[in-house]
Short mmCIF file of C-alpha atoms and ligand atoms in Angstrom, two decimals:
data_model
loop_
_atom_site.label_atom_id
_atom_site.label_comp_id
_atom_site.label_asym_id
_atom_site.label_seq_id
_atom_site.Cartn_x
_atom_site.Cartn_y
_atom_site.Cartn_z
CA MET A 6 -0.03 0.05 0.03
CA THR A 7 1.22 3.67 -0.62
CA ILE A 8 1.92 6.18 1.84
CA LYS A 9 -1.26 8.19 -0.02
CA ASP A 10 -3.50 4.98 0.40
CA LYS A 11 -2.34 4.56 4.18
CA ILE A 12 -3.32 7.97 4.96
CA LEU A 13 -6.71 7.66 3.27
CA GLY A 14 -7.25 4.50 5.16
CA LYS A 15 -6.50 6.34 8.47
CA LEU A 16 -8.95 9.11 7.67
CA ILE A 17 -11.46 6.75 6.62
CA SER A 18 -11.26 4.61 10.07
CA ASN A 19 -11.56 7.91 11.92
CA LYS A 20 -15.14 8.35 10.27
CA GLY A 21 -14.74 12.18 10.18
CA THR A 22 -12.76 12.97 13.45
CA PRO A 23 -9.74 15.12 12.60
CA VAL A 24 -6.48 13.34 13.01
CA SER A 25 -3.53 15.68 13.12
CA GLY A 26 -0.67 15.92 10.38
CA GLU A 27 1.73 15.27 13.29
CA LYS A 28 0.22 12.03 14.11
CA LEU A 29 -0.11 10.72 10.78
CA ALA A 30 3.50 11.92 10.05
CA SER A 31 4.89 9.88 13.08
CA GLU A 32 2.53 6.69 12.61
CA LEU A 33 3.76 6.40 8.74
CA SER A 34 7.31 7.74 9.46
CA VAL A 35 7.21 10.10 7.02
CA SER A 36 7.55 14.07 7.19
CA ARG A 37 4.49 16.47 7.73
CA ALA A 38 5.23 17.91 4.36
CA ALA A 39 5.05 14.51 2.90
CA VAL A 40 1.61 14.30 4.55
CA TRP A 41 0.71 17.43 3.32
CA LYS A 42 1.46 16.62 -0.53
CA HIS A 43 -0.43 13.72 -0.18
CA ILE A 44 -3.71 15.35 1.16
CA LYS A 45 -3.32 17.81 -1.71
CA THR A 46 -3.29 14.79 -4.04
CA LEU A 47 -6.20 12.92 -2.42
CA ARG A 48 -8.13 16.39 -2.68
CA GLY A 49 -7.24 16.47 -6.55
CA GLU A 50 -8.53 13.00 -6.71
CA GLY A 51 -12.02 14.27 -5.24
CA TYR A 52 -11.66 13.36 -1.61
CA MET A 53 -13.17 16.11 0.40
CA ILE A 54 -10.78 16.72 3.38
CA ASP A 55 -11.09 19.57 5.76
CA SER A 56 -8.09 20.69 7.34
CA THR A 57 -8.43 22.50 10.88
CA THR A 58 -5.60 24.24 12.65
CA ASN A 59 -4.35 22.52 15.81
CA ARG A 60 -6.85 19.35 15.16
CA GLY A 61 -5.84 18.31 11.63
CA TYR A 62 -7.48 16.25 8.68
CA SER A 63 -10.96 14.98 8.53
CA LEU A 64 -12.70 13.05 5.45
CA THR A 65 -15.90 14.48 4.76
CA GLY A 66 -16.67 12.98 1.33
CA ALA A 67 -15.21 10.59 -1.20
CA PRO A 68 -15.56 9.70 -4.85
CA ASP A 69 -16.74 6.63 -6.05
CA LEU A 70 -13.69 4.98 -6.85
CA LEU A 71 -12.60 1.51 -5.84
CA ALA A 72 -9.73 2.70 -4.66
CA PRO A 73 -7.71 -0.01 -2.01
CA ALA A 74 -8.29 1.92 1.24
CA GLN A 75 -12.22 2.57 0.48
CA ILE A 76 -12.59 -1.20 -0.18
CA LYS A 77 -10.52 -2.41 2.76
CA ALA A 78 -12.25 -0.22 5.46
CA GLY A 79 -14.66 -2.60 6.79
CA LEU A 80 -13.35 -5.70 5.00
CA ASN A 81 -14.11 -8.75 6.92
CA THR A 82 -11.53 -11.33 5.09
CA CYS A 83 -8.61 -13.12 6.02
CA ILE A 84 -6.90 -13.83 2.81
CA ILE A 85 -9.01 -12.51 -0.27
CA GLY A 86 -8.27 -8.72 -0.65
CA LYS A 87 -5.42 -8.46 2.05
CA GLU A 88 -3.39 -7.12 -0.76
CA ILE A 89 -5.26 -4.92 -3.45
CA HIS A 90 -3.57 -3.29 -6.55
CA TYR A 91 -5.73 -0.61 -8.03
CA PHE A 92 -5.81 0.90 -11.55
CA LYS A 93 -7.71 3.57 -13.22
CA GLU A 94 -7.36 1.93 -16.28
CA ILE A 95 -5.45 -1.23 -17.50
CA GLU A 96 -5.90 -3.51 -20.46
CA SER A 97 -7.09 -6.60 -18.29
CA THR A 98 -6.85 -7.29 -14.37
CA ASN A 99 -6.49 -11.08 -15.59
CA THR A 100 -3.49 -10.38 -17.63
CA LYS A 101 -2.00 -7.93 -14.91
CA ALA A 102 -2.82 -10.80 -12.16
CA ARG A 103 -1.00 -13.37 -14.28
CA GLU A 104 2.25 -11.11 -14.59
CA ILE A 105 2.42 -10.77 -10.60
CA ALA A 106 0.80 -14.06 -9.53
CA HIS A 107 4.17 -15.99 -9.01
CA SER A 108 5.49 -13.14 -6.29
CA ALA A 109 2.15 -12.59 -5.08
CA GLU A 110 0.41 -13.69 -1.79
CA GLU A 111 -3.00 -15.60 -2.37
CA GLY A 112 -5.92 -13.86 -2.19
CA THR A 113 -4.15 -10.58 -3.95
CA VAL A 114 -6.87 -8.55 -5.96
CA VAL A 115 -6.45 -6.57 -8.91
CA ILE A 116 -9.28 -4.25 -9.41
CA ALA A 117 -9.68 -1.52 -12.26
CA GLU A 118 -12.21 1.30 -13.16
CA THR A 119 -11.94 0.30 -16.63
CA GLN A 120 -10.33 -2.07 -19.06
CA SER A 121 -9.26 -1.31 -22.55
CA GLY A 122 -8.88 -4.95 -23.39
CA GLY A 123 -11.19 -6.97 -21.05
CA LYS A 124 -10.89 -10.84 -21.86
CA GLY A 125 -13.86 -13.31 -22.09
CA ARG A 126 -13.34 -16.96 -22.87
CA ILE A 127 -11.75 -18.25 -25.89
CA GLY A 128 -10.68 -15.13 -27.25
CA ARG A 129 -13.77 -12.88 -26.85
CA LYS A 130 -14.07 -9.53 -25.53
CA TRP A 131 -15.52 -8.31 -22.29
CA LEU A 132 -16.80 -4.71 -22.52
CA SER A 133 -15.48 -2.86 -19.15
CA PRO A 134 -16.51 0.69 -19.07
CA GLU A 135 -16.61 2.89 -16.08
CA GLY A 136 -18.92 2.01 -13.19
CA GLY A 137 -18.67 -1.70 -13.54
CA ILE A 138 -16.56 -3.88 -11.23
CA TRP A 139 -13.52 -5.49 -12.97
CA LEU A 140 -11.40 -7.65 -10.64
CA SER A 141 -9.22 -10.52 -10.70
CA ILE A 142 -8.56 -12.68 -7.56
CA ILE A 143 -5.05 -14.58 -7.33
CA LEU A 144 -5.44 -17.92 -5.91
CA LYS A 145 -2.81 -20.82 -4.93
CA PRO A 146 -5.12 -23.74 -4.33
CA LYS A 147 -3.96 -27.34 -3.41
CA ILE A 148 -6.17 -29.05 -5.84
CA GLN A 149 -5.21 -31.06 -8.93
CA PRO A 150 -5.49 -28.98 -11.99
CA LEU A 151 -8.16 -31.11 -13.35
CA HIS A 152 -10.63 -29.84 -10.62
CA ALA A 153 -9.76 -26.01 -11.62
CA ALA A 154 -13.26 -25.63 -13.11
CA ARG A 155 -14.57 -25.95 -9.68
CA LEU A 156 -13.25 -22.33 -9.08
CA THR A 157 -15.29 -20.95 -11.81
CA LEU A 158 -18.53 -22.42 -10.37
CA LEU A 159 -17.26 -21.43 -6.79
CA ALA A 160 -16.96 -17.74 -8.16
CA GLY A 161 -20.10 -17.57 -9.98
CA LEU A 162 -21.97 -18.74 -6.72
CA ALA A 163 -20.23 -16.17 -4.64
CA ALA A 164 -21.27 -13.49 -7.48
CA ALA A 165 -24.89 -14.74 -7.73
CA LYS A 166 -25.30 -14.79 -3.80
CA THR A 167 -24.14 -11.24 -3.46
CA ILE A 168 -26.39 -9.95 -6.26
CA GLN A 169 -29.43 -11.97 -4.36
CA GLY A 170 -28.68 -10.35 -1.39
CA MET A 171 -29.32 -7.02 -2.91
CA SER A 172 -32.77 -8.28 -3.58
CA ILE A 173 -32.04 -9.24 -7.36
CA GLU A 174 -33.27 -12.75 -8.47
CA ALA A 175 -29.80 -14.02 -9.97
CA LYS A 176 -29.41 -17.29 -11.48
CA ILE A 177 -26.26 -19.24 -12.68
CA LYS A 178 -25.79 -20.11 -16.21
CA TRP A 179 -23.55 -22.87 -16.70
CA PRO A 180 -20.37 -22.65 -16.83
CA ASN A 181 -19.67 -19.01 -15.76
CA ASP A 182 -22.84 -16.55 -16.22
CA VAL A 183 -24.74 -14.87 -13.68
CA LEU A 184 -28.00 -13.88 -15.09
CA VAL A 185 -30.96 -11.60 -13.98
CA LYS A 186 -34.15 -12.05 -15.94
CA GLY A 187 -32.12 -13.98 -18.37
CA LYS A 188 -29.92 -11.28 -19.24
CA LYS A 189 -26.14 -11.28 -18.42
CA VAL A 190 -24.84 -9.14 -15.52
CA CYS A 191 -21.66 -11.01 -14.49
CA GLY A 192 -18.96 -13.07 -16.50
CA ILE A 193 -16.23 -15.15 -15.02
CA LEU A 194 -13.09 -16.11 -16.68
CA THR A 195 -10.63 -18.34 -14.78
CA GLU A 196 -6.80 -19.13 -16.09
CA MET A 197 -4.19 -20.98 -14.61
CA GLU A 198 -0.94 -21.97 -14.95
CA ALA A 199 -0.16 -25.41 -13.75
CA GLU A 200 2.24 -28.63 -14.09
CA LEU A 201 0.63 -31.91 -14.63
CA ASP A 202 -0.34 -32.56 -11.15
CA ARG A 203 -0.04 -29.49 -9.37
CA ILE A 204 -1.40 -25.66 -9.74
CA ASP A 205 1.07 -22.89 -9.59
CA TYR A 206 -1.63 -20.30 -9.56
CA CYS A 207 -4.91 -19.69 -10.69
CA VAL A 208 -6.60 -16.22 -11.80
CA VAL A 209 -10.40 -15.98 -11.40
CA GLY A 210 -11.49 -12.76 -13.12
CA ILE A 211 -15.00 -11.55 -12.50
CA GLY A 212 -16.69 -8.85 -14.28
CA ILE A 213 -19.91 -7.16 -13.09
CA ASN A 214 -21.87 -4.55 -14.85
CA ALA A 215 -22.83 -2.61 -11.40
CA ASN A 216 -23.30 1.06 -12.64
CA VAL A 217 -22.84 0.49 -16.36
CA ASP A 218 -25.55 1.74 -19.24
CA THR A 219 -25.69 -1.53 -21.07
CA GLU A 220 -27.95 0.71 -23.58
CA LEU A 221 -24.80 1.89 -24.86
CA PHE A 222 -23.31 -1.79 -25.61
CA PRO A 223 -23.14 -2.72 -29.04
CA GLU A 224 -26.62 -4.16 -30.64
CA GLU A 225 -25.42 -7.81 -30.34
CA ILE A 226 -24.92 -7.81 -26.56
CA ARG A 227 -27.26 -4.84 -25.81
CA ASP A 228 -30.48 -7.01 -25.31
CA LEU A 229 -28.46 -10.02 -23.84
CA SER A 230 -26.96 -7.96 -20.86
CA THR A 231 -28.16 -5.88 -18.02
CA SER A 232 -26.56 -3.88 -15.07
CA LEU A 233 -27.27 -3.92 -11.23
CA GLU A 234 -28.42 -0.21 -11.47
CA HIS A 235 -30.73 -0.89 -14.17
CA GLU A 236 -32.36 -3.87 -12.23
CA LEU A 237 -32.48 -1.88 -8.98
CA GLY A 238 -33.56 1.53 -10.36
CA HIS A 239 -30.52 3.11 -8.49
CA ALA A 240 -26.76 3.12 -8.58
CA VAL A 241 -25.07 0.30 -6.43
CA ASN A 242 -22.59 1.40 -3.82
CA ARG A 243 -19.59 -0.39 -5.54
CA ASN A 244 -17.02 -0.38 -2.58
CA TRP A 245 -19.91 -2.07 -0.53
CA PHE A 246 -20.52 -4.84 -3.20
CA VAL A 247 -16.70 -5.71 -3.78
CA ARG A 248 -16.36 -5.91 -0.08
CA ARG A 249 -19.50 -8.52 0.01
CA LEU A 250 -18.31 -10.24 -2.90
CA LEU A 251 -14.81 -10.74 -1.66
CA GLU A 252 -16.35 -11.99 1.85
CA GLU A 253 -18.53 -14.41 0.15
CA PHE A 254 -15.84 -15.89 -2.10
CA GLU A 255 -13.80 -16.31 0.97
CA LYS A 256 -16.33 -18.03 2.79
CA GLU A 257 -17.06 -20.44 -0.43
CA TYR A 258 -13.11 -20.76 -0.95
CA LEU A 259 -12.44 -21.89 2.89
CA THR A 260 -15.18 -24.21 2.64
CA PHE A 261 -14.19 -25.75 -0.62
CA GLN A 262 -10.56 -26.37 0.83
CA LYS A 263 -11.76 -27.30 4.18
CA ASP A 264 -14.86 -29.68 3.43
CA GLY A 265 -14.53 -30.28 -0.23
CA PHE A 266 -16.88 -29.46 -3.25
CA SER A 267 -20.12 -31.02 -2.40
CA SER A 268 -21.74 -28.22 -0.20
CA ILE A 269 -20.82 -25.86 -2.89
CA LEU A 270 -22.32 -27.82 -5.80
CA GLU A 271 -25.65 -28.38 -3.98
CA GLU A 272 -26.05 -24.39 -3.49
CA TRP A 273 -24.76 -24.06 -7.18
CA ARG A 274 -27.31 -26.32 -8.48
CA ASN A 275 -29.90 -24.29 -6.38
CA MET A 276 -29.02 -21.11 -8.08
CA SER A 277 -28.78 -22.78 -11.48
CA GLY A 278 -30.80 -21.40 -14.24
CA THR A 279 -29.40 -24.11 -16.94
CA ILE A 280 -30.49 -27.13 -15.23
CA GLY A 281 -33.83 -27.98 -16.56
CA GLU A 282 -33.52 -25.70 -19.78
CA TYR A 283 -33.29 -27.06 -23.04
CA VAL A 284 -29.79 -26.10 -24.19
CA LYS A 285 -27.53 -25.67 -27.31
CA ILE A 286 -24.03 -26.33 -26.52
CA THR A 287 -21.09 -25.70 -28.76
CA THR A 288 -17.96 -27.03 -28.01
CA GLN A 289 -14.76 -27.15 -30.08
CA ALA A 290 -15.73 -30.34 -31.70
CA LYS A 291 -19.45 -30.30 -31.88
CA THR A 292 -22.79 -28.62 -31.30
CA ILE A 293 -25.53 -30.47 -29.22
CA TYR A 294 -28.97 -29.81 -28.64
CA GLY A 295 -30.92 -31.29 -25.45
CA GLU A 296 -32.06 -30.70 -21.97
CA ALA A 297 -29.59 -29.76 -19.22
CA VAL A 298 -30.48 -32.50 -16.52
CA GLY A 299 -27.36 -31.87 -14.17
CA VAL A 300 -23.92 -31.14 -12.95
CA ASP A 301 -21.57 -33.43 -11.81
CA ASP A 302 -18.84 -33.07 -9.15
CA ASP A 303 -16.58 -31.28 -11.46
CA GLY A 304 -18.85 -28.97 -12.88
CA THR A 305 -19.18 -31.01 -16.15
CA LEU A 306 -22.74 -30.27 -17.41
CA VAL A 307 -24.96 -33.58 -18.30
CA ILE A 308 -27.20 -33.12 -21.37
CA GLU A 309 -29.79 -35.49 -22.37
CA THR A 310 -29.90 -35.28 -26.15
CA ASN A 311 -33.08 -35.66 -28.34
CA ASP A 312 -32.40 -39.37 -28.81
CA GLY A 313 -32.22 -39.86 -25.14
CA LYS A 314 -28.50 -40.26 -24.64
CA LEU A 315 -26.44 -38.62 -21.87
CA GLU A 316 -23.39 -36.57 -22.98
CA LYS A 317 -20.99 -34.79 -20.60
CA ILE A 318 -19.97 -31.29 -21.26
CA VAL A 319 -16.63 -30.31 -19.99
CA ALA A 320 -16.09 -27.00 -21.52
CA GLY A 321 -18.36 -24.97 -24.04
CA THR A 322 -20.51 -22.13 -24.61
CA CYS A 323 -24.28 -22.72 -23.28
CA GLU A 324 -27.58 -20.90 -24.80
CA HIS A 325 -30.59 -21.40 -23.05
CA LEU A 326 -33.41 -22.10 -25.75
CA ARG A 327 -37.25 -21.90 -25.54
CA ARG A 328 -38.50 -25.51 -26.32
CA THR A 329 -40.78 -25.38 -29.31
C1 BT5 B 405 -17.00 -14.11 -19.83
O1 BT5 B 405 -16.47 -14.38 -20.98
O2 BT5 B 405 -18.25 -13.92 -19.51
C2 BT5 B 405 -15.89 -13.83 -18.90
C3 BT5 B 405 -16.10 -12.50 -18.79
C4 BT5 B 405 -14.73 -12.04 -17.64
C5 BT5 B 405 -14.81 -10.67 -17.35
C6 BT5 B 405 -13.63 -10.09 -16.32
S1 BT5 B 405 -13.47 -8.69 -15.83
C7 BT5 B 405 -12.17 -8.77 -15.06
C8 BT5 B 405 -11.47 -10.07 -15.63
N1 BT5 B 405 -10.09 -9.27 -16.34
C9 BT5 B 405 -10.72 -9.67 -17.79
O3 BT5 B 405 -10.01 -9.18 -18.59
N2 BT5 B 405 -11.71 -10.24 -17.82
C10 BT5 B 405 -12.30 -10.87 -16.30
P1 BT5 B 405 -17.62 -15.26 -22.17
O4 BT5 B 405 -18.49 -16.20 -21.47
O5 BT5 B 405 -17.03 -15.73 -23.18
O6 BT5 B 405 -18.59 -13.93 -22.71
C11 BT5 B 405 -18.11 -12.99 -23.28
C12 BT5 B 405 -19.29 -12.50 -24.25
O7 BT5 B 405 -20.39 -11.82 -23.29
C13 BT5 B 405 -18.88 -11.60 -25.29
O8 BT5 B 405 -18.63 -12.13 -26.63
C14 BT5 B 405 -20.15 -10.82 -25.45
O9 BT5 B 405 -21.35 -11.41 -26.18
C15 BT5 B 405 -20.87 -10.78 -23.93
N3 BT5 B 405 -20.15 -9.57 -23.25
C16 BT5 B 405 -19.07 -8.60 -23.54
N4 BT5 B 405 -18.96 -7.84 -22.37
C17 BT5 B 405 -20.17 -7.89 -21.90
C18 BT5 B 405 -20.62 -6.89 -20.38
N5 BT5 B 405 -19.96 -6.24 -20.11
N6 BT5 B 405 -21.79 -7.64 -19.98
C19 BT5 B 405 -22.56 -8.62 -20.67
N7 BT5 B 405 -22.16 -9.54 -21.65
C20 BT5 B 405 -20.87 -9.05 -22.42
#
């Protein structure tokens, strides 16, 4: 964390009560002039900071930014989000997370206000304008690489539960989308580096259309997507949402490591919008139509095809179709 973020953190935790420049300087081992310089920078970024002679600095207003100090104030986690790397703009938080993953602690988060090259699966693009939540979590799970898909389901469950917590009915579309009224509000991209029998790291990227105007999206995506702001009729407090999301994610992740995947999978099934749907599955090799009848222990989707055969789909794109 930079000195500037530390100063902001102290002002936030003081909840509007002034803290003296001298105290800040001695606690952070910098000069009072340096404290003053950082206060000026924070003001330039939109933080409203009063200064009163003899009493010090107090925070009276903050801009709607996902700055680490703002997220961390009140974040109740042990590993996820202990370290947060923040960018106003970045190509892709997943790409950045992969760059730093080897030396990063498990749970480190990369978050950005906008992404210029947000990534979807298999080379697809992810639109990431201002107002959204675009973040990646670095994980070092002690699981077999072939079980890594479970992390995508776990992340989808955490995102869906966080959205549901705002009284918005969220459903998970296999394998990695969260839908509201059939429209995509969140996408997940899990990437990993692994040996045959061991994961070096996984990066779980989560994109949420929080306060995003999806009407401005290109036509082919517009009607298939929605945002939390649109569903609620008002903007969401993104810092609050990120805290809840990281807390929910950590809860699921710790359960997964301690007790295995079965309870997560059961909750996932309960929130699944795919099971019971008539679907079109496109994999690298083929296209399959049928009813989604289940998801097995590894997150593999089971389809009953029109001729009654069961097909297991490990990876692919799923479309919910209406039965004719
Ligand atoms: C995904 O891929 O849904 C994974 C999205 C992951 C995004 C996060 S943001 C943080 C992290 N950093 C990254 O660079 N990525 C991750 P997929 O299932 O392939 O869906 C991609 C498709 O969703 C696109 O081809 C569009 O049709 C559609 N799409 C693109 N942007 C969207 C948006 N903002 N909201 C809804 N749909 C979108």
